[in-house]
Coordinates of C-alpha atoms in Angstrom, one line a residue:
M1 CA 98.4 92.2 -40.3
R2 CA 100.9 95.2 -40.6
A3 CA 100.5 94.4 -44.4
A4 CA 96.8 94.9 -44.2
F5 CA 97.1 98.2 -42.6
N6 CA 99.7 99.3 -45.2
K7 CA 97.3 98.6 -47.9
T8 CA 94.7 100.5 -46.2
I9 CA 96.9 103.5 -45.6
E10 CA 97.9 103.1 -49.6
K11 CA 94.3 103.6 -50.3
D12 CA 93.6 106.1 -48.0
N13 CA 96.8 108.1 -46.9
S14 CA 94.3 110.4 -44.6
L15 CA 92.7 107.8 -42.5
A16 CA 94.0 108.5 -39.1
V17 CA 92.7 105.5 -37.6
G18 CA 94.8 103.6 -40.0
Y19 CA 97.8 105.1 -39.1
F20 CA 97.2 104.8 -35.3
Q21 CA 96.3 101.1 -35.6
R22 CA 99.5 100.6 -37.6
G23 CA 101.1 102.7 -34.9
F24 CA 100.1 100.2 -32.3
V25 CA 101.3 97.1 -34.6
H26 CA 104.7 98.8 -34.9
L27 CA 104.9 99.2 -31.3
Q28 CA 104.2 95.6 -30.4
L29 CA 106.8 94.6 -32.9
E30 CA 109.2 96.9 -31.3
M31 CA 109.7 98.9 -34.3
Y32 CA 109.7 102.2 -32.2
E33 CA 110.5 104.9 -34.9
E34 CA 107.9 103.5 -37.2
A35 CA 105.3 103.3 -34.6
L36 CA 106.3 107.1 -33.7
S37 CA 106.1 108.3 -37.0
D38 CA 102.6 106.6 -37.1
Y39 CA 101.5 108.5 -34.2
H40 CA 102.6 111.4 -35.7
M41 CA 100.9 111.1 -39.0
A42 CA 97.6 110.0 -37.0
F43 CA 97.7 113.3 -35.0
N44 CA 98.5 115.5 -38.1
H45 CA 95.4 113.8 -40.1
L46 CA 93.0 114.6 -37.2
R47 CA 93.6 118.1 -38.6
Q48 CA 93.3 119.9 -35.5
N49 CA 89.8 118.2 -34.8
P50 CA 89.7 116.9 -31.1
F51 CA 88.2 113.5 -32.5
I52 CA 87.0 111.6 -35.8
D53 CA 83.7 109.6 -35.4
Y54 CA 84.3 106.8 -38.0
K55 CA 80.8 105.6 -37.7
Q56 CA 79.9 106.9 -41.1
L57 CA 82.5 104.6 -42.7
G58 CA 81.5 101.5 -40.6
L59 CA 83.9 101.4 -37.8
R60 CA 82.2 101.9 -34.6
H61 CA 85.0 103.9 -32.7
I62 CA 85.8 107.4 -32.1
L63 CA 89.6 108.3 -32.6
Y64 CA 90.4 111.1 -30.0
A65 CA 93.5 113.1 -30.2
W66 CA 94.3 112.8 -26.6
E67 CA 94.5 109.0 -27.3
V68 CA 96.8 109.6 -30.1
L69 CA 99.1 111.7 -28.0
Y70 CA 99.1 109.3 -25.2
S71 CA 100.1 106.4 -27.5
T72 CA 102.9 108.6 -28.5
A73 CA 104.0 109.2 -25.6
A74 CA 104.0 105.6 -24.9
V75 CA 106.4 105.3 -28.0
Q76 CA 108.5 107.9 -26.5
C77 CA 108.8 106.1 -23.2
H78 CA 110.2 102.9 -24.9
L79 CA 112.7 105.1 -26.8
Q80 CA 113.9 106.4 -23.7
Q81 CA 112.6 110.1 -24.4
W82 CA 111.4 110.9 -21.1
Q83 CA 111.3 114.9 -21.4
E84 CA 109.6 114.5 -24.8
A85 CA 107.1 112.0 -23.4
R86 CA 106.2 114.5 -20.6
V87 CA 105.7 117.5 -23.1
T88 CA 103.4 115.0 -25.6
L89 CA 101.4 113.9 -22.3
E90 CA 101.1 117.9 -21.2
K91 CA 99.7 118.4 -24.8
A92 CA 97.3 115.5 -24.6
V93 CA 95.8 117.1 -21.2
V94 CA 94.7 120.1 -23.6
W95 CA 93.0 117.8 -25.8
R96 CA 91.6 115.3 -23.3
P97 CA 87.6 115.5 -22.2
E98 CA 87.3 116.0 -18.5
R99 CA 86.5 112.3 -17.6
R100 CA 89.9 111.2 -19.0
R101 CA 91.6 113.6 -16.7
A102 CA 92.8 110.8 -14.1
I103 CA 94.3 108.9 -16.9
L104 CA 96.5 111.6 -18.0
E105 CA 97.4 112.7 -14.7
L106 CA 98.5 109.0 -13.8
A107 CA 100.4 108.8 -17.1
L108 CA 102.3 111.9 -16.2
E109 CA 103.5 110.3 -12.8
R110 CA 104.6 107.1 -14.5
V111 CA 106.6 109.1 -17.0
Q112 CA 108.1 111.1 -14.2
D113 CA 109.2 107.8 -12.5
H114 CA 110.5 106.4 -15.9
L115 CA 108.0 103.8 -16.0
F116 CA 106.5 102.7 -19.2
L117 CA 103.1 103.4 -20.6
E118 CA 100.7 101.1 -22.3
P119 CA 99.4 102.6 -25.6
M120 CA 95.6 103.1 -26.4
L121 CA 94.1 100.9 -29.1
V122 CA 91.1 100.6 -31.1
P123 CA 88.9 98.0 -29.1
L124 CA 89.6 94.3 -30.1
G125 CA 87.0 93.1 -32.4
E126 CA 86.4 96.3 -33.9
L127 CA 86.6 96.1 -37.5
F128 CA 85.5 98.3 -40.8
R129 CA 82.0 97.0 -41.7
P130 CA 80.3 99.3 -44.2
R131 CA 76.7 99.2 -44.7
K132 CA 75.0 96.7 -46.9
K133 CA 73.7 99.5 -48.9
E134 CA 77.2 100.6 -49.8
V135 CA 78.5 97.1 -50.5
E136 CA 75.5 96.3 -52.8
Q137 CA 76.9 99.4 -55.0
L138 CA 80.2 97.5 -55.4
D139 CA 78.9 94.9 -58.0
S140 CA 80.2 95.8 -61.4
K141 CA 77.5 96.7 -63.9
D142 CA 77.3 96.3 -67.7
F143 CA 75.8 99.4 -69.0
L144 CA 77.1 98.9 -72.7
G145 CA 75.8 95.2 -73.4
K146 CA 77.4 93.0 -75.4
P147 CA 79.2 94.0 -78.6
K148 CA 77.8 93.2 -82.1
V149 CA 79.3 93.2 -85.5
I150 CA 77.1 95.7 -87.7
S151 CA 79.1 95.5 -90.8
S152 CA 82.2 94.1 -91.8
I153 CA 84.2 94.1 -95.3
I154 CA 85.1 90.2 -94.4
P155 CA 82.3 88.0 -95.9
N156 CA 80.7 85.6 -92.7
D157 CA 82.5 87.7 -90.1
E158 CA 81.0 86.9 -87.0
Y159 CA 83.6 88.2 -84.5
I160 CA 82.4 90.0 -81.6
G161 CA 85.0 92.4 -79.6
F162 CA 87.5 95.2 -80.4
E163 CA 89.2 95.2 -83.9
P164 CA 92.9 95.3 -82.3
L165 CA 92.1 92.3 -80.1
R166 CA 90.8 90.0 -83.2
P167 CA 93.1 86.9 -83.4
Q168 CA 95.2 87.2 -86.7
K169 CA 94.9 84.3 -89.0
Q170 CA 97.2 84.0 -92.4
G171 CA 95.1 84.9 -95.3
F172 CA 92.0 85.5 -93.4
Y173 CA 91.8 89.2 -94.3
E174 CA 92.4 89.0 -97.8
P175 CA 89.7 89.2 -100.2
N176 CA 88.9 86.5 -102.5
A177 CA 88.7 87.2 -106.4
D178 CA 84.8 86.9 -106.4
A179 CA 84.8 89.6 -103.9
L180 CA 86.9 92.2 -105.7
R181 CA 84.5 91.8 -109.0

């Protein structure tokens, strides 16, 4: 699964939700430094926006900045960075919608008591599903058609293709005595 997220991020290194999901995988694998880096990248790729709605791309999920910060604090707890986790959660309070205030207050209390937090994640079963119209556009189209030999100096030449790719045959290209007269 981690490899799939790596490929996704290679194709679009500005995809905040890709970093967010890979951070969760790294956290599950107890690769805390990598998880922390991924969550920082996810937050940076939000570009000061409170959220990114991925519905246009085919993912029915909205990634909120406060969720990324909350998950960052969860990793910091695993790294025993309790003070940094508290600062990160206080930053998340600034980005939170009003209805999520209780979650963050509870998280601050847990960090104060040195208890671990469970990170946020994209709901299970939510996958990128591009619209059918966009997928149909991915079929390759041959706009040029098949190449045809129009003229050749070699008699009875029926080779179709690009000249440098022609299979080389000994004596095939040498004109015979009748053609030279």
